[in-house]
Amino acid sequence: EDFGDDDVDFIMDVDQLQNHGIGASDISKLKSAGYWTIAAVCAATRRNISKIKGFSEQKTEKVKEAAVKCAV
């Protein structure tokens, strides 16, 4: 079954955030918190992401911005 290129963005791995300046340790923290895909990070509230240990408001904002860039 061919899913085509349109579905690739939806299941994009959270590791893609590294291409937008997010460090590997922060990506590991996202995975530990259950955020495995770009779509999951985009859907998450800033409040929930900022609950991750070590995530300040600024870091949360940077992660959200990077996720949106990946999803475009």
Coordinates of N, CA and C in Angstrom, one line a residue:
E1 N 0.9 -1.2 0.0 CA 0.0 0.0 0.0 C 0.9 1.2 0.0
D2 N 0.6 2.2 -0.9 CA 1.4 3.4 -1.0 C 0.7 4.5 -0.3
F3 N 1.4 5.1 0.7 CA 0.8 6.1 1.5 C 1.2 7.5 0.9
G4 N 2.1 7.6 0.0 CA 2.5 8.8 -0.6 C 3.3 9.7 0.3
D5 N 3.7 10.8 -0.2 CA 4.5 11.7 0.6 C 3.7 12.6 1.6
D6 N 2.4 12.7 1.4 CA 1.6 13.5 2.2 C 1.5 13.1 3.7
D7 N 1.6 11.8 3.9 CA 1.5 11.2 5.2 C 2.8 11.3 6.0
V8 N 3.9 11.5 5.3 CA 5.2 11.5 6.0 C 5.3 12.5 7.1
D9 N 4.8 13.7 7.0 CA 4.9 14.7 8.0 C 4.2 14.3 9.3
F10 N 3.1 13.6 9.1 CA 2.2 13.3 10.2 C 3.0 12.3 11.2
I11 N 3.8 11.4 10.6 CA 4.5 10.5 11.5 C 6.0 10.8 11.6
M12 N 6.3 12.0 11.4 CA 7.7 12.4 11.4 C 8.3 12.3 12.9
D13 N 9.4 11.6 13.0 CA 10.0 11.3 14.3 C 10.5 12.6 14.9
V14 N 10.3 12.6 16.3 CA 10.7 13.8 17.0 C 12.2 14.1 16.9
D15 N 13.0 13.2 16.5 CA 14.4 13.4 16.3 C 14.7 14.5 15.2
Q16 N 13.7 14.8 14.4 CA 13.8 15.8 13.4 C 14.0 17.2 14.0
L17 N 13.7 17.3 15.2 CA 13.8 18.6 15.9 C 15.3 19.0 16.0
Q18 N 16.2 18.1 15.9 CA 17.6 18.4 15.9 C 18.0 19.3 14.7
N19 N 17.3 19.1 13.6 CA 17.6 19.9 12.4 C 17.2 21.4 12.6
H20 N 16.5 21.7 13.7 CA 16.0 23.0 14.0 C 16.5 23.5 15.3
G21 N 17.7 23.0 15.7 CA 18.4 23.6 16.9 C 18.0 23.0 18.3
I22 N 17.3 21.9 18.3 CA 16.9 21.3 19.6 C 17.9 20.2 19.9
G23 N 18.5 20.3 21.1 CA 19.6 19.4 21.4 C 19.1 17.9 21.7
A24 N 20.0 17.0 21.5 CA 19.7 15.6 21.7 C 19.2 15.2 23.1
S25 N 19.7 15.9 24.1 CA 19.3 15.6 25.5 C 17.8 16.1 25.7
D26 N 17.4 17.2 25.1 CA 16.1 17.7 25.2 C 15.1 16.8 24.4
I27 N 15.6 16.2 23.3 CA 14.8 15.3 22.5 C 14.6 14.0 23.3
S28 N 15.6 13.6 24.0 CA 15.5 12.4 24.9 C 14.4 12.6 26.0
K29 N 14.4 13.9 26.5 CA 13.4 14.2 27.6 C 12.0 14.2 27.0
L30 N 11.9 14.7 25.8 CA 10.6 14.7 25.1 C 10.1 13.2 25.0
K31 N 11.0 12.3 24.5 CA 10.6 10.9 24.3 C 10.2 10.3 25.7
S32 N 11.0 10.6 26.7 CA 10.7 10.1 28.0 C 9.3 10.5 28.5
A33 N 8.9 11.7 28.1 CA 7.6 12.2 28.5 C 6.5 11.7 27.5
G34 N 6.9 10.9 26.5 CA 5.9 10.3 25.7 C 5.6 11.0 24.3
Y35 N 6.5 12.0 24.0 CA 6.3 12.7 22.8 C 7.3 12.1 21.7
W36 N 6.8 11.2 20.9 CA 7.6 10.5 19.9 C 7.5 11.1 18.5
T37 N 6.5 11.9 18.2 CA 6.4 12.4 16.9 C 6.2 13.9 16.9
I38 N 6.5 14.5 15.8 CA 6.4 16.0 15.6 C 4.9 16.4 15.8
A39 N 4.0 15.5 15.4 CA 2.5 15.8 15.5 C 2.2 15.8 17.0
A40 N 2.8 15.0 17.8 CA 2.5 14.9 19.2 C 3.0 16.2 19.9
V41 N 4.1 16.7 19.5 CA 4.7 17.9 20.1 C 3.8 19.1 19.7
C42 N 3.4 19.1 18.4 CA 2.5 20.2 17.9 C 1.2 20.2 18.7
A43 N 0.7 19.0 19.0 CA -0.6 18.9 19.6 C -0.6 19.2 21.1
A44 N 0.6 19.0 21.7 CA 0.8 19.2 23.2 C 0.6 20.7 23.5
T45 N 0.1 21.0 24.7 CA 0.1 22.4 25.2 C 1.4 22.8 25.7
R46 N 1.7 24.1 25.6 CA 2.9 24.6 26.2 C 3.0 24.3 27.7
R47 N 1.9 24.3 28.3 CA 1.9 24.0 29.8 C 2.4 22.6 30.0
N48 N 1.9 21.6 29.2 CA 2.3 20.2 29.4 C 3.8 20.0 29.1
I49 N 4.3 20.6 28.1 CA 5.7 20.5 27.7 C 6.5 21.1 28.8
S50 N 6.1 22.3 29.3 CA 6.9 22.9 30.3 C 7.0 22.2 31.6
K51 N 6.2 21.2 31.8 CA 6.2 20.3 33.0 C 7.4 19.3 32.9
I52 N 8.0 19.1 31.8 CA 9.1 18.2 31.6 C 10.3 18.8 32.4
K53 N 10.9 18.0 33.2 CA 12.0 18.4 34.0 C 13.1 19.1 33.1
G54 N 13.5 20.3 33.5 CA 14.6 21.0 32.7 C 14.1 21.8 31.6
F55 N 12.7 21.9 31.4 CA 12.2 22.7 30.3 C 11.7 24.0 30.9
S56 N 12.3 25.1 30.6 CA 11.9 26.4 30.9 C 10.8 26.9 29.9
E57 N 10.2 28.0 30.2 CA 9.2 28.6 29.3 C 9.9 28.9 27.9
Q58 N 11.1 29.4 28.0 CA 11.8 29.7 26.7 C 12.2 28.4 25.9
K59 N 12.6 27.4 26.6 CA 12.9 26.1 25.9 C 11.6 25.5 25.3
T60 N 10.6 25.6 26.1 CA 9.3 25.0 25.6 C 8.9 25.8 24.3
E61 N 9.0 27.1 24.3 CA 8.7 27.9 23.2 C 9.5 27.5 22.0
K62 N 10.8 27.3 22.2 CA 11.8 27.0 21.1 C 11.4 25.6 20.6
V63 N 11.0 24.6 21.4 CA 10.6 23.3 21.0 C 9.4 23.4 20.1
K64 N 8.4 24.1 20.6 CA 7.1 24.3 19.9 C 7.4 24.9 18.5
E65 N 8.2 26.0 18.5 CA 8.5 26.6 17.2 C 9.2 25.7 16.2
A66 N 10.1 24.9 16.7 CA 10.9 23.9 15.9 C 9.9 22.8 15.4
A67 N 9.0 22.4 16.2 CA 8.0 21.4 15.8 C 7.1 21.9 14.6
V68 N 6.7 23.2 14.8 CA 5.9 23.8 13.7 C 6.7 23.9 12.4
K69 N 7.9 24.2 12.5 CA 8.8 24.3 11.3 C 8.9 22.9 10.7
C70 N 9.1 21.9 11.5 CA 9.2 20.5 11.0 C 7.9 20.1 10.3
A71 N 6.8 20.5 10.8 CA 5.5 20.1 10.3 C 5.1 20.8 9.0
V72 N 5.7 21.9 8.7 CA 5.3 22.7 7.5 C 5.9 22.0 6.3

